[in-house]
Amino acid sequence: MKFDKIFLIGFMGCGKSTLGKKLAKQLGWNFIDLDAFIEKKEGKSISVIFKDHGEDYFRNLETKTLNQLSERSFYIVSCGGGTPCFNNNIEIINQLGMSVYIKLSTDTLYERLKSEKMNRPLIANLTDSKMKLFIDKTLKQRAVFYEKAIEIFNSELQSEEKFVKRLNDFIV
Ligand code: S3P
């Protein structure tokens, strides 16, 4: 099966946007950051959306936005960390295109997120030690959804170059 859309999924801080932009450039495809797309449509940051309307409202926006993307071709979507884990979104993602789970350990995610908490409402107010517990617990809960991805890229163990070459077997 060959795909004309790639969805990057994985925990906050795993590098979805960085890899997504790089892949889009290499393939000559468009890049969409789902969070940025939602922020633009709503005219509010993710933090303000959470504060004003709550998490459920945001999760419904994610689902609505995914469904709206179905008619586009040749694009890479960097999903939010929770996107595949709510409202059957992983099934929608797997119907629309090629899903890739960028897998990292709790320790690596923790090191990366320590300095990047501020714009992420789920962790913004946690102390470092509470954030580590949150990552550990949430990653375990979410793994069941993340691991439904068509491909898993373990960026601590695999070379990015080899992985990108392998992706070519899956795309049009
Ligand atoms: C979230 C991850 C964020 C953003 C929101 C909720 C999550 O995206 O969608 O803050 O539930 O893990 P990033 O993974 O791009 O940080």
Coordinates of C-alpha atoms and ligand atoms in Angstrom, one line a residue:
M1 CA 0.0 0.0 0.0
K2 CA 1.3 3.5 -1.0
F3 CA 0.3 6.6 0.9
D4 CA 0.1 10.3 -0.1
K5 CA 0.0 11.6 3.5
I6 CA 2.2 10.9 6.5
F7 CA 1.1 11.5 10.1
L8 CA 3.8 11.8 12.7
I9 CA 2.6 10.8 16.2
G10 CA 4.3 10.4 19.6
F11 CA 4.7 12.1 23.0
M12 CA 5.2 15.8 23.4
G13 CA 8.9 16.6 22.8
C14 CA 9.6 13.5 20.6
G15 CA 10.6 15.6 17.6
K16 CA 7.5 15.3 15.4
S17 CA 7.7 18.9 14.0
T18 CA 11.4 18.8 13.5
L19 CA 11.3 15.5 11.5
G20 CA 8.1 16.6 9.8
K21 CA 9.6 19.8 8.4
K22 CA 12.7 17.9 7.3
L23 CA 10.7 15.2 5.5
A24 CA 8.4 17.7 3.9
K25 CA 11.4 19.5 2.5
Q26 CA 13.0 16.3 1.2
L27 CA 9.8 15.0 -0.4
G28 CA 8.6 18.4 -1.7
W29 CA 5.3 17.9 0.3
N30 CA 3.4 20.3 2.5
F31 CA 3.9 20.4 6.2
I32 CA 1.0 20.9 8.6
D33 CA 1.5 21.3 12.4
L34 CA -1.9 20.2 13.8
D35 CA -1.6 22.5 16.9
A36 CA -0.6 25.5 14.8
F37 CA -3.4 24.8 12.4
I38 CA -5.9 24.7 15.3
E39 CA -4.4 27.8 16.9
K40 CA -4.8 29.7 13.6
K41 CA -8.4 28.6 13.1
E42 CA -9.4 29.4 16.7
G43 CA -7.3 32.6 16.9
K44 CA -6.0 31.4 20.3
S45 CA -3.0 29.5 21.6
I46 CA -3.4 25.9 22.7
S47 CA -2.9 27.1 26.3
V48 CA -5.7 29.7 26.0
I49 CA -8.0 27.1 24.3
F50 CA -7.4 24.7 27.3
K51 CA -8.0 27.6 29.8
D52 CA -11.1 29.0 28.1
H53 CA -12.8 25.8 27.0
G54 CA -11.2 22.8 28.6
E55 CA -9.4 19.8 27.3
D56 CA -12.5 18.0 25.9
Y57 CA -13.2 21.0 23.6
F58 CA -9.6 20.9 22.4
R59 CA -9.8 17.1 21.8
N60 CA -12.9 17.6 19.6
L61 CA -11.1 20.3 17.6
E62 CA -8.3 17.8 17.0
T63 CA -10.8 15.3 15.6
K64 CA -12.6 17.9 13.5
T65 CA -9.4 19.1 12.1
L66 CA -8.1 15.6 11.2
N67 CA -11.4 14.9 9.3
Q68 CA -11.0 18.2 7.4
L69 CA -7.5 17.2 6.2
S70 CA -8.8 14.1 4.4
E71 CA -9.2 15.8 1.1
R72 CA -5.6 17.0 0.8
S73 CA -2.7 15.0 -0.7
F74 CA 1.1 15.1 -0.4
Y75 CA 1.4 16.4 3.1
I76 CA 3.1 15.6 6.4
V77 CA 1.1 16.2 9.5
S78 CA 2.8 16.6 12.9
C79 CA 0.0 15.6 15.3
G80 CA -0.3 16.8 18.9
G81 CA 1.0 14.3 21.5
G82 CA -2.5 13.4 22.5
T83 CA -4.1 13.4 19.1
P84 CA -4.1 9.6 18.4
C85 CA -5.3 8.8 21.9
F86 CA -8.8 10.4 21.9
N87 CA -12.0 9.9 19.9
N88 CA -10.7 7.0 17.9
N89 CA -8.4 9.4 16.1
I90 CA -5.7 6.7 15.5
E91 CA -8.3 4.9 13.4
I92 CA -9.0 8.1 11.4
I93 CA -5.3 8.6 11.0
N94 CA -4.7 5.1 9.8
Q95 CA -7.5 5.4 7.3
L96 CA -6.2 8.7 5.9
G97 CA -2.5 7.9 5.5
M98 CA 0.8 6.5 6.8
S99 CA 1.3 6.8 10.5
V100 CA 4.7 6.9 12.1
Y101 CA 5.2 6.7 15.9
I102 CA 8.4 8.5 16.9
K103 CA 9.3 6.5 20.0
L104 CA 11.6 7.9 22.8
S105 CA 12.1 6.8 26.4
T106 CA 10.7 8.7 29.4
D107 CA 14.2 9.8 30.4
T108 CA 14.9 11.4 27.0
L109 CA 11.5 13.0 26.8
Y110 CA 12.0 14.4 30.3
E111 CA 15.3 15.9 29.4
R112 CA 13.8 17.5 26.3
L113 CA 10.7 18.8 28.0
K114 CA 12.3 20.3 31.0
S115 CA 13.1 23.5 29.1
E116 CA 10.0 23.4 26.9
K117 CA 7.1 23.2 29.3
M118 CA 5.6 26.7 29.0
N119 CA 3.4 26.3 26.0
R120 CA 2.2 22.9 26.9
P121 CA -0.8 23.2 29.3
L122 CA -0.6 19.6 30.5
I123 CA 2.8 20.1 32.0
A124 CA 3.3 23.8 32.3
N125 CA 2.6 23.9 36.0
L126 CA 4.3 20.7 37.1
T127 CA 7.6 20.6 39.0
D128 CA 10.3 18.7 37.2
S129 CA 9.8 15.6 39.4
K130 CA 6.1 15.7 38.9
M131 CA 6.5 16.1 35.2
K132 CA 8.7 13.0 35.1
L133 CA 6.1 11.0 36.8
F134 CA 3.4 12.4 34.4
I135 CA 5.5 11.5 31.4
D136 CA 6.1 7.9 32.7
K137 CA 2.4 7.3 33.5
T138 CA 1.0 9.0 30.4
L139 CA 3.4 7.4 28.0
K140 CA 2.4 3.9 29.4
Q141 CA -1.3 4.8 28.9
R142 CA -0.8 6.2 25.4
A143 CA 1.6 3.5 24.1
V144 CA -1.4 1.3 23.2
F145 CA -2.6 4.0 20.7
Y146 CA 0.9 5.1 19.5
E147 CA 1.8 1.5 18.8
K148 CA -1.1 1.2 16.3
A149 CA 1.0 3.2 14.0
I150 CA 2.0 1.6 10.7
E151 CA 5.7 2.2 11.4
I152 CA 7.6 2.9 14.6
F153 CA 10.7 5.0 14.4
N154 CA 12.8 4.5 17.6
S155 CA 15.0 7.6 17.2
E156 CA 17.3 6.5 20.1
L157 CA 18.2 3.2 18.4
Q158 CA 17.7 3.7 14.6
S159 CA 19.4 6.1 12.2
E160 CA 17.2 8.8 10.9
E161 CA 18.7 8.5 7.4
K162 CA 17.9 4.8 7.2
F163 CA 14.4 5.3 8.5
V164 CA 13.7 8.0 5.9
K165 CA 15.0 5.7 3.1
R166 CA 12.6 3.0 4.4
L167 CA 9.7 5.4 4.3
N168 CA 10.1 5.7 0.5
D169 CA 8.7 2.1 0.3
F170 CA 5.4 3.4 1.7
I171 CA 4.8 6.6 -0.2
V172 CA 3.5 7.3 -3.7
Ligands
S3P1 C1 -0.7 17.6 24.0 C2 0.4 17.8 23.2 C3 0.7 19.1 22.6 C4 -0.7 19.8 22.4 C5 -1.4 19.9 23.7 C6 -1.7 18.6 24.3 C7 -0.8 16.2 24.6 O1 1.3 18.9 21.3 O2 -1.4 19.2 21.4 O3 -0.7 20.7 24.5 O4 -1.9 15.8 25.0 O5 0.2 15.5 24.7 P1 2.9 18.6 21.2 O6 3.0 17.1 21.2 O7 3.2 19.1 19.8 O8 3.6 19.3 22.2

